[in-house]
Coordinates of C-alpha atoms in Angstrom, one line a residue:
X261 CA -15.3 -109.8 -13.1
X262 CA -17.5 -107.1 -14.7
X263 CA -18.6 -104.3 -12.4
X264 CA -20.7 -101.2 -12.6
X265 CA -19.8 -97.8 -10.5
X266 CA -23.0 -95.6 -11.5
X267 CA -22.1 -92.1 -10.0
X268 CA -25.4 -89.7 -10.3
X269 CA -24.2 -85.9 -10.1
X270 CA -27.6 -85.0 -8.7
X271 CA -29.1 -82.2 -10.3
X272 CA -26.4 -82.0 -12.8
X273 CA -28.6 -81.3 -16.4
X274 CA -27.7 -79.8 -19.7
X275 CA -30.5 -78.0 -20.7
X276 CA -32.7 -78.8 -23.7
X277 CA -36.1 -80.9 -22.4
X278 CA -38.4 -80.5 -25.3
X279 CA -41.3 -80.7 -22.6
X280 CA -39.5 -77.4 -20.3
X281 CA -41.8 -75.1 -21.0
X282 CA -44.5 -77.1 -19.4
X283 CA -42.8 -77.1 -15.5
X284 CA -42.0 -73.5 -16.2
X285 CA -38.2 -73.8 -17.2
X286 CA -37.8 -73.2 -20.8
X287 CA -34.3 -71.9 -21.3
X288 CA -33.1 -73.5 -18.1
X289 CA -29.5 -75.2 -18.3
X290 CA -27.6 -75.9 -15.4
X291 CA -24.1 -76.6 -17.1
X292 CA -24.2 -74.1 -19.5
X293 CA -25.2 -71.1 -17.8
X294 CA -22.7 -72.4 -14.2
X295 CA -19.9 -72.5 -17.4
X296 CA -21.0 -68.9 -18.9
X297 CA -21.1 -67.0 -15.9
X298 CA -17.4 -68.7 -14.7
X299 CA -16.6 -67.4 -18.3
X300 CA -17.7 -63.8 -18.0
X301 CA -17.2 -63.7 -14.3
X302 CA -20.5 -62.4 -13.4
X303 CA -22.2 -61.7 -10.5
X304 CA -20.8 -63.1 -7.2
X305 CA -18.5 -66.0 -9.4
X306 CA -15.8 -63.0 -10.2
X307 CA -15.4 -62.5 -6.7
X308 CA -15.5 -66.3 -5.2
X309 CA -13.3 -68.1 -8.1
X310 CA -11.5 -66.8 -11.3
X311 CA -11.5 -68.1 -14.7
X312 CA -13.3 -70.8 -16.8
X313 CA -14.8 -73.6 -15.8
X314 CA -12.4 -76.0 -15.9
X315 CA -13.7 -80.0 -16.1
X316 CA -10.3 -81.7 -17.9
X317 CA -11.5 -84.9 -17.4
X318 CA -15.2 -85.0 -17.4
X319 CA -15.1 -83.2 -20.7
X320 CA -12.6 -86.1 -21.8
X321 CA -15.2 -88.5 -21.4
X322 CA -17.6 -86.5 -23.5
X323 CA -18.9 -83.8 -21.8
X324 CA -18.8 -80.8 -23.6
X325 CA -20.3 -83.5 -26.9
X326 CA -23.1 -84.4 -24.7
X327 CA -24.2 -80.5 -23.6
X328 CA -23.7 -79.6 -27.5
X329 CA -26.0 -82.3 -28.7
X330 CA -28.3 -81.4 -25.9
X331 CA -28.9 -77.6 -26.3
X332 CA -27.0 -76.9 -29.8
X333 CA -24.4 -75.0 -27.7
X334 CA -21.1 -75.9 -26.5
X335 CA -20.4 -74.4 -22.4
X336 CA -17.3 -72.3 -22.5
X337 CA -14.3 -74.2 -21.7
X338 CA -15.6 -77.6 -22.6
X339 CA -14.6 -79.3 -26.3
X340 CA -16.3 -80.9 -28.8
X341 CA -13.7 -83.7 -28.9
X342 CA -13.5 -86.2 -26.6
X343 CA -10.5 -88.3 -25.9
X344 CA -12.1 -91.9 -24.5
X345 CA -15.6 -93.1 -23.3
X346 CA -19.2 -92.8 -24.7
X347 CA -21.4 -89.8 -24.4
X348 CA -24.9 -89.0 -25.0
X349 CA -27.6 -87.2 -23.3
X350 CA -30.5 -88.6 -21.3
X351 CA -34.6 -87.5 -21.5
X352 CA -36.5 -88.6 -18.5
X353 CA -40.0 -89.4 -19.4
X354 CA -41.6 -89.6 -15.9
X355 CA -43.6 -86.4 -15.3
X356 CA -42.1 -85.2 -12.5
X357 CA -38.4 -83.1 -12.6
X358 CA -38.0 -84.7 -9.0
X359 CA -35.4 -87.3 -7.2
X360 CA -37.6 -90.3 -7.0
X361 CA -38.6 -89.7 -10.5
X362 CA -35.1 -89.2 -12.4
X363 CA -33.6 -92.0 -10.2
X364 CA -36.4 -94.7 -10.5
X365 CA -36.3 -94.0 -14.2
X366 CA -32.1 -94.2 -14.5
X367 CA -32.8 -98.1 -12.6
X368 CA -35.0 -99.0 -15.5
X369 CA -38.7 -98.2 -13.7
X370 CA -40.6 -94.8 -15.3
X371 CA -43.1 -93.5 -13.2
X372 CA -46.3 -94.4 -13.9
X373 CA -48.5 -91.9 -12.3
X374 CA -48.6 -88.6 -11.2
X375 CA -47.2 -87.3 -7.9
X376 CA -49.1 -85.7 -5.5
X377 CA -48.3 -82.3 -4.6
X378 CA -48.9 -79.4 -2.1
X379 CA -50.9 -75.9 -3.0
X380 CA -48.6 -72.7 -3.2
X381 CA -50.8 -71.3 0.0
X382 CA -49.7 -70.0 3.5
X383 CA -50.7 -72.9 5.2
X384 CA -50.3 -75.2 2.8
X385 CA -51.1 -78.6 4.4
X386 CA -54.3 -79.8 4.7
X387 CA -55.9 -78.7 8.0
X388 CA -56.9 -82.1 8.4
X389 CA -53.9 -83.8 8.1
X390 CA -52.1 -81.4 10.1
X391 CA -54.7 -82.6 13.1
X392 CA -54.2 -86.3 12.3
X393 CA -49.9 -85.6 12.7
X394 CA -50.7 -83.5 16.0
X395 CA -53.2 -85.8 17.5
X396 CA -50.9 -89.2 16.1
X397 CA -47.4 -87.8 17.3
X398 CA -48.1 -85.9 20.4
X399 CA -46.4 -82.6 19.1
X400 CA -47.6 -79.7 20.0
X401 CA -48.4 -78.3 16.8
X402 CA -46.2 -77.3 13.7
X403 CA -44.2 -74.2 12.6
X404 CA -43.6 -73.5 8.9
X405 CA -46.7 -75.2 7.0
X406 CA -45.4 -73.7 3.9
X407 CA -43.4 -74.0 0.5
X408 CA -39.5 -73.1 2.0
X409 CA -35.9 -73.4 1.5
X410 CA -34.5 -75.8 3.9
X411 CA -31.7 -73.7 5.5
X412 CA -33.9 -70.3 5.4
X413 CA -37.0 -71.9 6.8
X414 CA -34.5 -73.4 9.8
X415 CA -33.0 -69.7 10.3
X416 CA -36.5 -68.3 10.6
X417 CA -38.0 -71.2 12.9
X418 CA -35.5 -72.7 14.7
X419 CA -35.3 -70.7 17.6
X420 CA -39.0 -71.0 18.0
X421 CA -38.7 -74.7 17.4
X422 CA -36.5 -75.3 20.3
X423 CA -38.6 -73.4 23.0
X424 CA -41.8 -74.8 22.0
X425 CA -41.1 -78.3 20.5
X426 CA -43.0 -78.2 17.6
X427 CA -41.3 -79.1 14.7
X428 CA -40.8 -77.2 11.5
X429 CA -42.7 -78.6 8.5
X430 CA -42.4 -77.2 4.8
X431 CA -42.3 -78.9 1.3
X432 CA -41.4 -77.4 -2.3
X433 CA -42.4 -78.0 -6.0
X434 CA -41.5 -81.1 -5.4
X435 CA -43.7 -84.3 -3.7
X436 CA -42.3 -84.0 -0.5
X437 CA -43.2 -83.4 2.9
X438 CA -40.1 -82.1 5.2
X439 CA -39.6 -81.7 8.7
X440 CA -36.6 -80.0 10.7
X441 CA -36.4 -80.5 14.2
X442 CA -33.4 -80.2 16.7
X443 CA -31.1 -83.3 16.8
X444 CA -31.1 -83.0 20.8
X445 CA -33.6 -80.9 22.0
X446 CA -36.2 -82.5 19.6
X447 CA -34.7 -85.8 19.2
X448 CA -32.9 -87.6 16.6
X449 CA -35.0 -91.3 16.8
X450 CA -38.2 -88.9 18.0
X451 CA -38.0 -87.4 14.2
X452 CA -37.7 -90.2 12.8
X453 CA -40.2 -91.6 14.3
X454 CA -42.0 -88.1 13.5
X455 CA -41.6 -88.7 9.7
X456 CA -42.9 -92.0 9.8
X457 CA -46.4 -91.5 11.5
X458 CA -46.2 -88.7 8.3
X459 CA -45.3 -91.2 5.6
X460 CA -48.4 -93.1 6.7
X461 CA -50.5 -90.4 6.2
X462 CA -48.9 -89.0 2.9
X463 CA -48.4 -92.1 1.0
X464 CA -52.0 -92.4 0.6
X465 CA -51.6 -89.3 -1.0
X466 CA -49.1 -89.9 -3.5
X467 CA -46.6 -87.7 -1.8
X468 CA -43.2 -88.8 -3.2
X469 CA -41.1 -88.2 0.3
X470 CA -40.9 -87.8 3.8
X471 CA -37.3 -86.1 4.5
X472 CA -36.3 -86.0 8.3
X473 CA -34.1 -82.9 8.1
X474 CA -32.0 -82.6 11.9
X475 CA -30.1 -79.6 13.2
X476 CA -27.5 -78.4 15.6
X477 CA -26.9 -74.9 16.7
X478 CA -28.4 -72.6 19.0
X479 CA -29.4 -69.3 17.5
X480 CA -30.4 -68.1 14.1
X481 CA -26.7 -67.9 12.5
X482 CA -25.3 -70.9 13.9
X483 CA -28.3 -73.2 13.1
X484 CA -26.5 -76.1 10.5
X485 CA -28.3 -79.3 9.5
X486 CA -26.5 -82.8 9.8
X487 CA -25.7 -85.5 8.1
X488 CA -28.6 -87.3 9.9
X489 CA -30.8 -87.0 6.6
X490 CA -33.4 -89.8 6.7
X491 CA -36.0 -90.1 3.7
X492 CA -39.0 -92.2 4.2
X493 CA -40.0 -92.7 0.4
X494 CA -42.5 -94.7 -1.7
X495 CA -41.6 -97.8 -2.9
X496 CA -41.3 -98.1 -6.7
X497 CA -44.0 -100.0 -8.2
X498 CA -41.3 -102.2 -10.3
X499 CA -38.3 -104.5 -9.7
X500 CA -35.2 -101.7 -10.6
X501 CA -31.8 -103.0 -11.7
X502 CA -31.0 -102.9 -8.0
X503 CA -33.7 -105.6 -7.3
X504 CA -32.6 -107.6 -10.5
X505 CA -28.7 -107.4 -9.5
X506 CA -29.1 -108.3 -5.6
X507 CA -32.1 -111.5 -6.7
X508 CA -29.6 -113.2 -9.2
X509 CA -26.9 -113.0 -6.2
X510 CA -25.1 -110.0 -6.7
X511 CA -23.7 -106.6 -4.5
X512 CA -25.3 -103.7 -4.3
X513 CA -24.0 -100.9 -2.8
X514 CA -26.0 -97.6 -1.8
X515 CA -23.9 -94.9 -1.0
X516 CA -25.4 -91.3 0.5
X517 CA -29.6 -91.2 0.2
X518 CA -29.4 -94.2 -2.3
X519 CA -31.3 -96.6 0.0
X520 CA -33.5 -93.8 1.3
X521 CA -34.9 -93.4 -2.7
X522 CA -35.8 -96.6 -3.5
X523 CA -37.1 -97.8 0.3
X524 CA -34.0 -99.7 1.0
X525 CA -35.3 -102.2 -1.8
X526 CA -32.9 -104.3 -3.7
X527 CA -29.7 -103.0 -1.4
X528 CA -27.3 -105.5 -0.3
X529 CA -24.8 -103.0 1.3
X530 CA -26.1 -99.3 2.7
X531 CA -23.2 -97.2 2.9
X532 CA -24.5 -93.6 4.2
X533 CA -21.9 -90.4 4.3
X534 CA -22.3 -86.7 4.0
X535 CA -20.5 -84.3 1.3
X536 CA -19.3 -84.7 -2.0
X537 CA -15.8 -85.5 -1.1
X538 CA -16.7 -88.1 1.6
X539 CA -19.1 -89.7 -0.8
X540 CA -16.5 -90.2 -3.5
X541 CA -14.0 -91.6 -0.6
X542 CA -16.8 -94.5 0.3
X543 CA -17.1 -94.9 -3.4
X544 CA -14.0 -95.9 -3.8
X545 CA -14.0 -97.9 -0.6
X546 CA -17.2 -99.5 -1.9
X547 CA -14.8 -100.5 -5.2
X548 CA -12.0 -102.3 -3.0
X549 CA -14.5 -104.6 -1.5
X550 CA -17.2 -105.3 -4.6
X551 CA -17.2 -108.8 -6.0
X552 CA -18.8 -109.9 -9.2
X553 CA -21.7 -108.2 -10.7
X554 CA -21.9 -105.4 -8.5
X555 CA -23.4 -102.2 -8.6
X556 CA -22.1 -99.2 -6.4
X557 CA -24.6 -96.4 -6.7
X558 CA -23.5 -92.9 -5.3
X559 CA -25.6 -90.0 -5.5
X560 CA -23.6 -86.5 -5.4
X561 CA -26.1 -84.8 -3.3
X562 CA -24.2 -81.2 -3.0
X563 CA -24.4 -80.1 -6.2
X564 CA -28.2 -79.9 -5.8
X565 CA -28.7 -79.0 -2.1
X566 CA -26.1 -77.0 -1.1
X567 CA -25.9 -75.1 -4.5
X568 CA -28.6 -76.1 -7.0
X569 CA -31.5 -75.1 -4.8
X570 CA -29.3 -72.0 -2.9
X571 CA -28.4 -70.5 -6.3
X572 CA -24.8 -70.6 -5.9
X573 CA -23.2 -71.0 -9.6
X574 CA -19.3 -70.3 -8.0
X575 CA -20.3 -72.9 -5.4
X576 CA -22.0 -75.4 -8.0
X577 CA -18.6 -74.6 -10.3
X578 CA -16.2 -74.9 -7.8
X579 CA -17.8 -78.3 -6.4
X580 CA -17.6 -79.7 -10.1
X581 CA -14.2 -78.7 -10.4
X582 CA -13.3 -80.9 -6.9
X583 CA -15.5 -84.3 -8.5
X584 CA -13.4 -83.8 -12.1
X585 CA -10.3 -83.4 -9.9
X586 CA -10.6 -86.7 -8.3
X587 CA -12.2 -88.5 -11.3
X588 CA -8.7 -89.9 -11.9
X589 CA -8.6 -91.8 -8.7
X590 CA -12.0 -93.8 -10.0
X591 CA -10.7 -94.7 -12.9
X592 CA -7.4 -95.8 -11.5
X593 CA -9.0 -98.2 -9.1
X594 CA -11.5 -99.9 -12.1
X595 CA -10.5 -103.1 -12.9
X596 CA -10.4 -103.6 -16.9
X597 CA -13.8 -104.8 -17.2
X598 CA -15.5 -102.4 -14.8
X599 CA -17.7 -99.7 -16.1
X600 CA -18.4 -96.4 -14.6
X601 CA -21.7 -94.6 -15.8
X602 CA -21.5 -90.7 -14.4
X603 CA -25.3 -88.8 -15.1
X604 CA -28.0 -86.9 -13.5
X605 CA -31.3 -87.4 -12.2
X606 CA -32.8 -83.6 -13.5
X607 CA -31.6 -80.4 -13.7
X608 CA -31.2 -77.2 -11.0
X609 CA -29.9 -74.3 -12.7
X610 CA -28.4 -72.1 -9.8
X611 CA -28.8 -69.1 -12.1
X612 CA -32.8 -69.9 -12.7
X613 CA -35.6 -68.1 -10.8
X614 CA -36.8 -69.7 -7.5
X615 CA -35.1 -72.4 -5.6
X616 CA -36.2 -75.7 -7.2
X617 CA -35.2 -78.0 -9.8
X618 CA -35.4 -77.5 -14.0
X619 CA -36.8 -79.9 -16.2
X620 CA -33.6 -80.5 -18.2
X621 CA -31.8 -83.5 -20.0
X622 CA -28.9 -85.0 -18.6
X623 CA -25.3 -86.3 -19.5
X624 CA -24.7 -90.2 -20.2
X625 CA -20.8 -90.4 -19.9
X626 CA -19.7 -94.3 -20.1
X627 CA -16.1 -95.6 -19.1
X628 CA -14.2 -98.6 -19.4
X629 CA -10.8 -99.7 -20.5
X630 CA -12.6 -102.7 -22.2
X631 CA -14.5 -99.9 -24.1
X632 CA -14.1 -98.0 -27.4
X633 CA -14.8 -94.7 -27.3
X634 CA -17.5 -92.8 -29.7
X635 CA -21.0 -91.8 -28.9
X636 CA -24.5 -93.1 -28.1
X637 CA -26.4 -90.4 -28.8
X638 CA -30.0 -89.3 -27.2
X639 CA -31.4 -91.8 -25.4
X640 CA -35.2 -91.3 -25.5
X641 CA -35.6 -92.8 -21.9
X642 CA -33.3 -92.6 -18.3
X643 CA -34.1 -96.5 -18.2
X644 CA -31.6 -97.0 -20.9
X645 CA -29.2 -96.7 -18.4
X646 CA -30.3 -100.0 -16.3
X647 CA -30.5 -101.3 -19.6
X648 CA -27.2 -100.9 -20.4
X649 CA -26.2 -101.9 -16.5
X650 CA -27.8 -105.3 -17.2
X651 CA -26.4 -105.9 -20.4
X652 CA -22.7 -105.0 -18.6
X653 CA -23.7 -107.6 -15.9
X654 CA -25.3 -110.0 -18.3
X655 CA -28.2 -110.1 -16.9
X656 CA -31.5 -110.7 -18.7
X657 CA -33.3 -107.2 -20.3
X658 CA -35.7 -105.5 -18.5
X659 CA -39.3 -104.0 -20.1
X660 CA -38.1 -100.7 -19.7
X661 CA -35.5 -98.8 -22.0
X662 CA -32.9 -100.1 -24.1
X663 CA -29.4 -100.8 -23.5
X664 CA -26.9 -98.3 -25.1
X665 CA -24.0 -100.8 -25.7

């Protein structure tokens, strides 16, 4: 009854893309400088937490191997000798360092072209596509119109965004177009509905995204976004591993913004839940009921939003900490001929400049207790890793990548 839980620690790269001076992020490494500051207690991490980083389990599955072979340096508090599993490291080949790009790629479909992006300008959507939103939706215009941080561009808007009902529309390095509005003054279904006049226009454009981004609150200081995440997302061009899985009969299960990536294609069961802690809880519900050939696919989405693009190395520490605390309970519930791949889709070092994600190579960390432990090394392409779903689930190879097994 072979199973595969593939557990994607968004954001979570170990430095050393050959290609990282070309996006700006040479030197960038999200594990290794989260695992030197906790070391030297710098900056706000002395005052938040104490000590080294402390990953006992992840680094058992290979870890600290797979930073060392990455960037030729092994993270404080991590070892160079791993007691089960496989390890390697990961290079994407897709040109973008973006969600859609990283996890298309890790389900066996590079990206072919080039995303579509918006200028560095104040405004910095097209006037005419701001008229066609206005004139198609009925809003009354649009705040923002600029490259933002979610939660600061909410604090700075909100207020306004209430009294006038015009949402709040911003985007980042990435090919995305977001929009915050109030979940009741605004409108929950009345975003939604929002974001996908948007997508219409945007797709054309080779924006990656449209990201429905709801709020609660008042007042600037109390304004919080939900749960209620909804991307609207180009489809990949491709069948992934999901598509192959689900058309020869099997489960696939899509927990947190999994659907929402890969436009609800190939998903058998959408399982949607908010915070790292809840999302490992459904993964593990997700585990109980899983039949033959299944996939359950969580994506971690705290380590890159909440601390990734906010900067917030004790936060990013502390939240790796809680996932290798109850890494034990995963591997507990596996049956013996389940597998469990744990990776990354790109990189966001919360000590690098800016707010947005680094080009970066990623940990491949394989378990089984049908598996022998030792390494498979750098893997020249994220596809490997539907490669090496299929060849767990027997199914036929793909034209992408390579299984690693």
């Amino acid at each position: 009854m072979p199973r595969v839980i593939l557990c994607v620690l968004d954001s979570f790269g170990i430095g050393g893309a050959p290609d990282a001076a070309d996006f700006g992020d040479e030197g960038a490494n999200t594990l290794l400088h989260i695992a030197t500051a906790c070391a030297e207690g710098r900056g706000d991490i002395e005052s938040l937490r104490s000590g080294p980083l402390y990953l006992p389990n992840l680094d058992g599955l290979g870890l600290g191997c797979a930073a060392h072979l990455s960037c030729g340096t092994l993270p404080p508090g991590l070892s160079d000798t791993p007691l089960g599993g496989r390890w390697g490291v990961g290079r994407e080949v897709s040109i973008g360092k973006d969600t859609p790009s990283g996890h298309w790629e890790i389900a066996g479909v590079p990206v072919p072209f080039a995303w579509g992006y918006f200028p560095q300008t104040v405004p910095t959507f097209p006037e005419d596509l701001v008229d066609k939103i206005v004139a198609a939706s009925g809003v009354p215009g649009i705040l923002g119109n600029r490259h933002a941080s979610g939660t600061q561009i909410i604090e700075a808007f909100g207020d306004e965004s209430i009294a006038t009902g015009k949402p709040i529309c911003y985007t980042s390095v990435d090919s995305v177009f977001q929009i915050a509005a109030h979940e009741d003054h605004f409108g929950l279904e009345r975003l939604y509905e929002l974001c996908q006049t948007v997508f219409e226009f945007t797709a054309p454009m080779k924006i990656g995204r449209v990201i429905a981004r709801p709020f609660v609150g008042e007042a600037p200081g109390a304004f919080k976004r939900t749960g209620n995440r909804r991307d609207f997302a180009i489809a990949p061009p491709e069948p992934t591993i999901l598509d192959r899985i689900s058309g020869e009969g099997g489960q696939v299960y899509a927990i947190g913004k999994v659907s929402d990536i890969y436009a609800g294609r190939g998903i058998t069961h959408k399982i949607k839940a908010a915070g790292n802690m809840v999302l490992f809880d459904r993964t593990l519900e997700a585990l109980e009921m899983a039949q033959d050939r299944a996939l359950i696919f969580t994506n971690f989405v705290d380590f890159d939003t909440e601390f990734g693009h906010r900067r917030d190395p004790a936060g990013y520490a502390e939240a790796l900490e809680a996932f290798d605390r109850r890494l034990p309970e995963l591997i507990a519930a596996m049956a013996p001929d389940d597998l469990v791949i744990i990776t990354a889709d790109h990189g966001n070092d919360p000590t690098w400049r800016g707010t947005d994600h680094t080009r970066e190579q990623v940990p491949i960390l394989l378990f089984s207790p049908a598996l022998s432990k030792g390494t498979i090394g750098l893997r020249q392409v994220l596809s490997d890793i539907g490669e090496t779903i299929a060849h767990w689930l027997g199914l036929r190879p793909g034209p992408h990548g390579k299984s690693a097994l």
